[in-house]
XYZ file of N, CA and C in Angstrom:
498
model
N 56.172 -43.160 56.106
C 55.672 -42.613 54.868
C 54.156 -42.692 54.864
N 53.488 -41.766 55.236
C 52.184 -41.355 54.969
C 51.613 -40.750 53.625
N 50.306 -40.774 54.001
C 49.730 -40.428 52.574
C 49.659 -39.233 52.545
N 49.738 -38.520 51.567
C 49.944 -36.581 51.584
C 48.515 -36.321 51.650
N 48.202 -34.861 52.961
C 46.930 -34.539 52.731
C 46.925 -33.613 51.653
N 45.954 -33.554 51.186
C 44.642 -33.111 49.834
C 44.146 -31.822 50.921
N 43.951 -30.584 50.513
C 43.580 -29.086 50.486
C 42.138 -29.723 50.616
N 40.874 -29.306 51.443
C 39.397 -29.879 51.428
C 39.101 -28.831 50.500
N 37.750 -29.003 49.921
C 37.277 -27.884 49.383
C 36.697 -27.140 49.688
N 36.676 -25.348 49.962
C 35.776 -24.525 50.645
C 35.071 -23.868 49.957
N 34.281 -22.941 50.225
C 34.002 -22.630 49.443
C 34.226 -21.129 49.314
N 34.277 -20.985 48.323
C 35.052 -18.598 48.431
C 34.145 -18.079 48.099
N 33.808 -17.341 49.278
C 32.853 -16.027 49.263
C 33.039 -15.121 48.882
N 34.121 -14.691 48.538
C 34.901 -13.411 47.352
C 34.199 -13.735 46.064
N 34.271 -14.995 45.231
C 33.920 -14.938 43.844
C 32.552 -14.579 43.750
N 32.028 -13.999 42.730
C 31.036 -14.340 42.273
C 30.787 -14.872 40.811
N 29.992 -16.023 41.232
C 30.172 -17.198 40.148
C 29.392 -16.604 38.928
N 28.003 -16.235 39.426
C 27.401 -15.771 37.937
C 27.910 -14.442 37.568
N 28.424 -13.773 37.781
C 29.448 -12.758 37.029
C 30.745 -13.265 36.252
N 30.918 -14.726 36.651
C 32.410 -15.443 36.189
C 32.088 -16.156 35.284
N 30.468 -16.181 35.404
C 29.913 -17.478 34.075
C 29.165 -16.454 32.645
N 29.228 -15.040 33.208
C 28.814 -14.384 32.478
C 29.741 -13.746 31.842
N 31.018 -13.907 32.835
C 32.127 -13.231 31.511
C 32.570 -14.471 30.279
N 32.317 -15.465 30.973
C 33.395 -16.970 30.155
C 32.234 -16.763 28.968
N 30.777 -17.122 28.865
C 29.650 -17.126 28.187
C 30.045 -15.808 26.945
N 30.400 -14.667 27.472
C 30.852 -13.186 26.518
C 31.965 -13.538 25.330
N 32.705 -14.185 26.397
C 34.570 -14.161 25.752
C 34.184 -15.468 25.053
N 33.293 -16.543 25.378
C 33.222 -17.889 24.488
C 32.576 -17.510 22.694
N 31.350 -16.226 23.091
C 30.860 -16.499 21.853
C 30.491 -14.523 21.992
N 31.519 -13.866 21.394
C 31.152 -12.720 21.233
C 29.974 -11.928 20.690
N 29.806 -10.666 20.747
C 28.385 -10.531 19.718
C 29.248 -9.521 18.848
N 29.391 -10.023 17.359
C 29.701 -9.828 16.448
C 28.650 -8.194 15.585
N 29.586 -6.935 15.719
C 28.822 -5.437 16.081
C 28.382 -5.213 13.970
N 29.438 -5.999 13.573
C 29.276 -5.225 11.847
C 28.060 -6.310 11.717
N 26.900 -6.039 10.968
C 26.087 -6.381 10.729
C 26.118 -7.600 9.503
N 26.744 -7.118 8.717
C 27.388 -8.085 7.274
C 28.470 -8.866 7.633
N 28.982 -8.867 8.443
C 29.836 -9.926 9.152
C 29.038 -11.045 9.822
N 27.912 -10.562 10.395
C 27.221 -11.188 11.504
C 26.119 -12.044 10.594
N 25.153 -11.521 9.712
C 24.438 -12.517 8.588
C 25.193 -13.772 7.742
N 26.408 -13.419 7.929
C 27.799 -14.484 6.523
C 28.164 -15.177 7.761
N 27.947 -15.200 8.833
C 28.717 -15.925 9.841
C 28.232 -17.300 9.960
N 29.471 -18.221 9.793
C 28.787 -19.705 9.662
C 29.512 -20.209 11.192
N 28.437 -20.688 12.194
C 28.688 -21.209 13.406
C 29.796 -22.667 13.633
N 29.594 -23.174 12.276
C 30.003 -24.368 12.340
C 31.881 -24.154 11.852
N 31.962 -23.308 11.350
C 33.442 -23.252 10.822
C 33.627 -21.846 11.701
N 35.643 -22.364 11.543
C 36.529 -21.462 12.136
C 36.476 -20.357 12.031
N 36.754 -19.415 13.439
C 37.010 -17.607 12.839
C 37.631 -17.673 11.083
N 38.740 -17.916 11.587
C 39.738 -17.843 10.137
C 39.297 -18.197 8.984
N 38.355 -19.544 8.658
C 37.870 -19.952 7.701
C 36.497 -19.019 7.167
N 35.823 -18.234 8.299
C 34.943 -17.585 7.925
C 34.899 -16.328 7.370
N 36.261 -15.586 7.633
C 37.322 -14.463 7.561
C 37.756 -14.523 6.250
N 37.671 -15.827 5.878
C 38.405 -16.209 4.425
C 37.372 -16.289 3.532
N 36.796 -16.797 3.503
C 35.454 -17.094 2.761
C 34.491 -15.633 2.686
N 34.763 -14.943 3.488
C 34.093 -13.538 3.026
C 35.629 -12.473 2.838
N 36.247 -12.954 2.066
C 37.480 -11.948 2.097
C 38.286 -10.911 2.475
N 38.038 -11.638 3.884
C 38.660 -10.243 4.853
C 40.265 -11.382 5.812
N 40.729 -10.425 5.899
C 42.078 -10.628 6.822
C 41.877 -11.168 7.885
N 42.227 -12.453 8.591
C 41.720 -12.768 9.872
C 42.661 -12.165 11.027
N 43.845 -12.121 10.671
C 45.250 -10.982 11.175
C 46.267 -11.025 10.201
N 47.323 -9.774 10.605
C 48.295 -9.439 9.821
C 48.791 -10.488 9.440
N 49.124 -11.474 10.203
C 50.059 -12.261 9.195
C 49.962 -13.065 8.168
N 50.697 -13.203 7.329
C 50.567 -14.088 5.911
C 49.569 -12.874 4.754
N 49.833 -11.648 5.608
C 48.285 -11.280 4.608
C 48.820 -10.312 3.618
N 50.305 -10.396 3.861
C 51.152 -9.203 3.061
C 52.548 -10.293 2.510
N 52.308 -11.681 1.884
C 53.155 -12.317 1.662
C 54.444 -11.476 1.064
N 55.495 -12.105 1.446
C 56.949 -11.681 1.085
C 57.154 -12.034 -0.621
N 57.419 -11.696 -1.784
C 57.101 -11.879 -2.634
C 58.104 -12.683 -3.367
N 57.850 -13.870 -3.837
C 58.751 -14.817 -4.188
C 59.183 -14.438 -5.500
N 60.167 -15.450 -6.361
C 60.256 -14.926 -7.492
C 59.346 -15.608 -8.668
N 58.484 -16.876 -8.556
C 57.964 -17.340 -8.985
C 56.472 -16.818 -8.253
N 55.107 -16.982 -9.248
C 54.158 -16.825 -8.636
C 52.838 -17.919 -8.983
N 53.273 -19.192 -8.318
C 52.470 -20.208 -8.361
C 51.390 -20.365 -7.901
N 51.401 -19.892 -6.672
C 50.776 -19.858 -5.522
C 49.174 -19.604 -5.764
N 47.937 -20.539 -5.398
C 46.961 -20.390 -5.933
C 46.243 -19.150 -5.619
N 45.051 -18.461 -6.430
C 45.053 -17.055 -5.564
C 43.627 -17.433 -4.480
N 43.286 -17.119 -3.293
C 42.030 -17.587 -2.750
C 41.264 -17.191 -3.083
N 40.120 -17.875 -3.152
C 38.796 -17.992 -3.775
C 37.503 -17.327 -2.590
N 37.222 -15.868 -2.843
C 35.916 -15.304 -2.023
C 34.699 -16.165 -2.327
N 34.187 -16.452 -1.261
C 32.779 -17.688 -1.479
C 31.734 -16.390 -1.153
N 31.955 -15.222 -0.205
C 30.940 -14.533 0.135
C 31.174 -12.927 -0.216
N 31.093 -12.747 -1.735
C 31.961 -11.187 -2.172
C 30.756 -9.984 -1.482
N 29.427 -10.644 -1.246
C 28.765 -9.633 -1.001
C 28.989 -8.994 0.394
N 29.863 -9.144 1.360
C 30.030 -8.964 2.706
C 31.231 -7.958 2.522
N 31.554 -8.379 1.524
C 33.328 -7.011 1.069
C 32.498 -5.760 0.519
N 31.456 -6.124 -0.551
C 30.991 -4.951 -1.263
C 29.778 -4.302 -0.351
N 29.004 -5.053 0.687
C 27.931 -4.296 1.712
C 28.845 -3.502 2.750
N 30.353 -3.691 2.861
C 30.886 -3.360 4.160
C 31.360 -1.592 2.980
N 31.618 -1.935 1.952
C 32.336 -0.742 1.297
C 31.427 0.109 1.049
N 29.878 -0.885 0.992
C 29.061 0.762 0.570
C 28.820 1.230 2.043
N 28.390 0.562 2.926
C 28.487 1.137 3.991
C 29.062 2.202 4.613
N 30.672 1.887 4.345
C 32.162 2.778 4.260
C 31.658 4.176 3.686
N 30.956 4.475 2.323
C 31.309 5.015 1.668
C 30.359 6.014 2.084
N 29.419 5.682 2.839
C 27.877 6.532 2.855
C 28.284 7.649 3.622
N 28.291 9.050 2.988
C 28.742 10.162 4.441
C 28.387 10.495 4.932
N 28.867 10.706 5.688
C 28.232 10.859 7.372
C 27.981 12.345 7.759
N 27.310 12.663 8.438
C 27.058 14.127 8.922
C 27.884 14.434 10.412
N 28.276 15.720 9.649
C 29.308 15.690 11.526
C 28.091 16.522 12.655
N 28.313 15.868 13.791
C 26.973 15.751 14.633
C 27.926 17.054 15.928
N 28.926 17.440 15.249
C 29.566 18.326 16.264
C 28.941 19.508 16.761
N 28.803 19.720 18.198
C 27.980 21.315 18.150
C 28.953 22.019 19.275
N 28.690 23.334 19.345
C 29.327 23.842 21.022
C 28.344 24.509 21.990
N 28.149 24.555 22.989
C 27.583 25.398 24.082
C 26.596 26.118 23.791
N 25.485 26.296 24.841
C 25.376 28.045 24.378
C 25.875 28.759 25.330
N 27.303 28.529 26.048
C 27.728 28.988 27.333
C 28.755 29.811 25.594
N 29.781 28.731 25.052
C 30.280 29.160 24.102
C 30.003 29.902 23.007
N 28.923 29.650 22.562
C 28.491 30.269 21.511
C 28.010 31.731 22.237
N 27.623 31.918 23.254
C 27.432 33.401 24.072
C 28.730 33.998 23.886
N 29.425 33.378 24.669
C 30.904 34.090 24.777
C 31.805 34.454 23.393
N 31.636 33.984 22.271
C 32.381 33.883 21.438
C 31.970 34.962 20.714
N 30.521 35.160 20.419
C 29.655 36.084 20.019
C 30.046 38.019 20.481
N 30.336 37.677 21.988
C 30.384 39.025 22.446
C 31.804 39.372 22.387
N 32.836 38.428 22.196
C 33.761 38.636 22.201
C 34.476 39.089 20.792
N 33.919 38.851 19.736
C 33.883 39.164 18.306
C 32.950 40.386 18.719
N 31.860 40.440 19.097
C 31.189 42.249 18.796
C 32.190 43.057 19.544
N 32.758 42.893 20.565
C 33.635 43.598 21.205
C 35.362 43.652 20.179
N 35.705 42.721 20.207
C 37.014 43.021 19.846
C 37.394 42.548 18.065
N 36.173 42.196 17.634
C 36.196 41.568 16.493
C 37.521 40.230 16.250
N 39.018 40.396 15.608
C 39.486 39.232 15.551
C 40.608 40.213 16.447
N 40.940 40.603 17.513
C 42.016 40.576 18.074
C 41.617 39.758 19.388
N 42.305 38.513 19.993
C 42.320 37.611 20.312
C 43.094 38.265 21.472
N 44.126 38.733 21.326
C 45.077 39.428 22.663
C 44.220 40.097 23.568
N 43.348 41.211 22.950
C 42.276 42.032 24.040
C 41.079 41.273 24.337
N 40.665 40.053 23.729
C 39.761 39.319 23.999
C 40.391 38.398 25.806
N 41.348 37.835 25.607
C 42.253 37.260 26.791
C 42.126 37.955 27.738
N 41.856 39.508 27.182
C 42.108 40.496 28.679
C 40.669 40.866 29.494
N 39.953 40.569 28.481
C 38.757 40.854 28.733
C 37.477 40.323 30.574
N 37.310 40.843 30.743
C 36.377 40.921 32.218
C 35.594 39.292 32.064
N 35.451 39.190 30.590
C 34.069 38.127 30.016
C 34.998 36.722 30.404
N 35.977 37.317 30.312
C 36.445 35.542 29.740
C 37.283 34.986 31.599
N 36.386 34.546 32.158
C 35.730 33.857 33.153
C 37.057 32.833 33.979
N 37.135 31.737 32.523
C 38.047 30.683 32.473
C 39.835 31.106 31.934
N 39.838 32.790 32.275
C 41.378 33.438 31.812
C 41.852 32.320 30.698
N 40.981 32.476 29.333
C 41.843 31.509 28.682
C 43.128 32.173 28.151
N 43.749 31.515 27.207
C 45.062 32.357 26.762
C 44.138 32.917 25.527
N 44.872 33.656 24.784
C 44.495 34.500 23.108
C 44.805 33.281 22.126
N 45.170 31.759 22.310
C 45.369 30.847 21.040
C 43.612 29.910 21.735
N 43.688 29.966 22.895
C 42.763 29.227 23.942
C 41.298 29.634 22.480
N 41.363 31.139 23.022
C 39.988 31.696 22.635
C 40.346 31.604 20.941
N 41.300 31.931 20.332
C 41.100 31.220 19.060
C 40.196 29.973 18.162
N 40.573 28.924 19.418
C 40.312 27.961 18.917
C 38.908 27.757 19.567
N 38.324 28.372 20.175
C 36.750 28.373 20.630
C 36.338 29.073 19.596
N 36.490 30.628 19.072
C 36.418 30.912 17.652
C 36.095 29.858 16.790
N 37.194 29.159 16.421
C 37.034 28.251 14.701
C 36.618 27.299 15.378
N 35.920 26.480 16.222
C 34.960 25.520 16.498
C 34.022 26.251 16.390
N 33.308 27.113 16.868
C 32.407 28.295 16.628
C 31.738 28.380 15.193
N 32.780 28.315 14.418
C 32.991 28.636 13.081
C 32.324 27.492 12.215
N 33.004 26.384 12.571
C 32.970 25.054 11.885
C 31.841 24.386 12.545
N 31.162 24.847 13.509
C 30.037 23.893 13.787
C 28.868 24.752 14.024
N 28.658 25.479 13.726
C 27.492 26.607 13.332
C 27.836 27.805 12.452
N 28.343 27.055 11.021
C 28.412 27.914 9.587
C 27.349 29.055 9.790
N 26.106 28.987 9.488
C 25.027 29.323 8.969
C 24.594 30.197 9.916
N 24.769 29.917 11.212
C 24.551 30.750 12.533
C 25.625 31.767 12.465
N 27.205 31.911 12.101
C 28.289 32.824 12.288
C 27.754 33.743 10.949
N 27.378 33.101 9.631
C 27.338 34.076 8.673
C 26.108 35.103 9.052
N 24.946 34.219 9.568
C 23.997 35.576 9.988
C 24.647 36.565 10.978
N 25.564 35.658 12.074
C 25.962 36.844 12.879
C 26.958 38.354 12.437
N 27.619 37.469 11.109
C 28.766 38.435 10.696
C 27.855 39.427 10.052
N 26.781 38.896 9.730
C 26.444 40.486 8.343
C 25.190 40.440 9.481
N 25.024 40.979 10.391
C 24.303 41.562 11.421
C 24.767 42.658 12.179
N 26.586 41.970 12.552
C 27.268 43.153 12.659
C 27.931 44.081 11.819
N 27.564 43.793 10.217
C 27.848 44.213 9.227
C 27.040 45.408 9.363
N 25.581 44.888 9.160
C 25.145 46.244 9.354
C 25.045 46.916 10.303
N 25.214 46.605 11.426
C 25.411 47.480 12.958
C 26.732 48.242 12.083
N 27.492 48.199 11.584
C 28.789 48.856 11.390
C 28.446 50.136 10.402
N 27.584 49.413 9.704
C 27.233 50.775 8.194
C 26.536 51.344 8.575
N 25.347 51.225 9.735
C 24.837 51.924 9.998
C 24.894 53.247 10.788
């Protein structure tokens, strides 16, 4: 009966350590992205306790209690209401849609309306359309067209308005 050998230690040239100390360092202490979350954040107390104290859900559970028939139960007390009401105006502020299309699209869509106006079938057939889309394809390049350069389609429509009366 001998003594069991012990594995020596080598060392692994596969890892790399400061990439392994830079993920543990990430996952130990995240960077917290909502801004009003991140000012109310107390280092010294728990996720959960800090979650609580500015009145937000720390996860689903317990957060939709099953409803008893008595209601004793104390109700919790927000210590930080201004982090609920900065996150809602935040919420509430509207936003501008930043959507645009091409001017590969906006070319094509253009000539394809002076040419065929809204028939979509002879547009499909057309020499122009490069990428053989289908007639629902080029539809929907249309109403993106539509919805993300309003102001640009109405000058175009009463341009060919008057190309027409004239």
């Amino acid at each position: 009966m001998g003594k069991r050998a012990s594995k020596r230690n080598t060392f692994n040239y596969n890892v790399d350590r400061k990439k392994l100390k830079k993920k543990m360092i990430k996952k130990y202490r995240p960077r917290i992205e909502c801004e009003q979350i991140r000012k109310a954040w107390d280092i010294n107390k728990t996720t959960k306790q800090n979650m609580q104290d500015m009145g937000l859900a720390f996860g689903t559970k317990g957060v939709l209690p099953i409803m008893s028939k008595t209601n004793d139960e104390p109700v919790d007390q927000v210590i930080k209401p201004y982090v609920i009401r900065e996150m809602e105006e935040e919420a509430n502020v509207p936003r501008k849609d930043n959507t645009t299309c091409s001017t590969d699209i906006i070319e094509f869509v253009q000539h394809m309306i002076r040419e065929y106006g809204e028939d979509y079938k002879a547009m499909a057939r057309d020499e122009k359309n490069y990428y053989q889309d289908t007639p629902k394809q080029i539809k929907r390049k249309v109403d993106l067209y539509k919805r993300c350069h309003p102001e640009e389609h109405a000058a175009f429509a009463a341009s060919l308005q008057a190309q027409t009366s004239s």
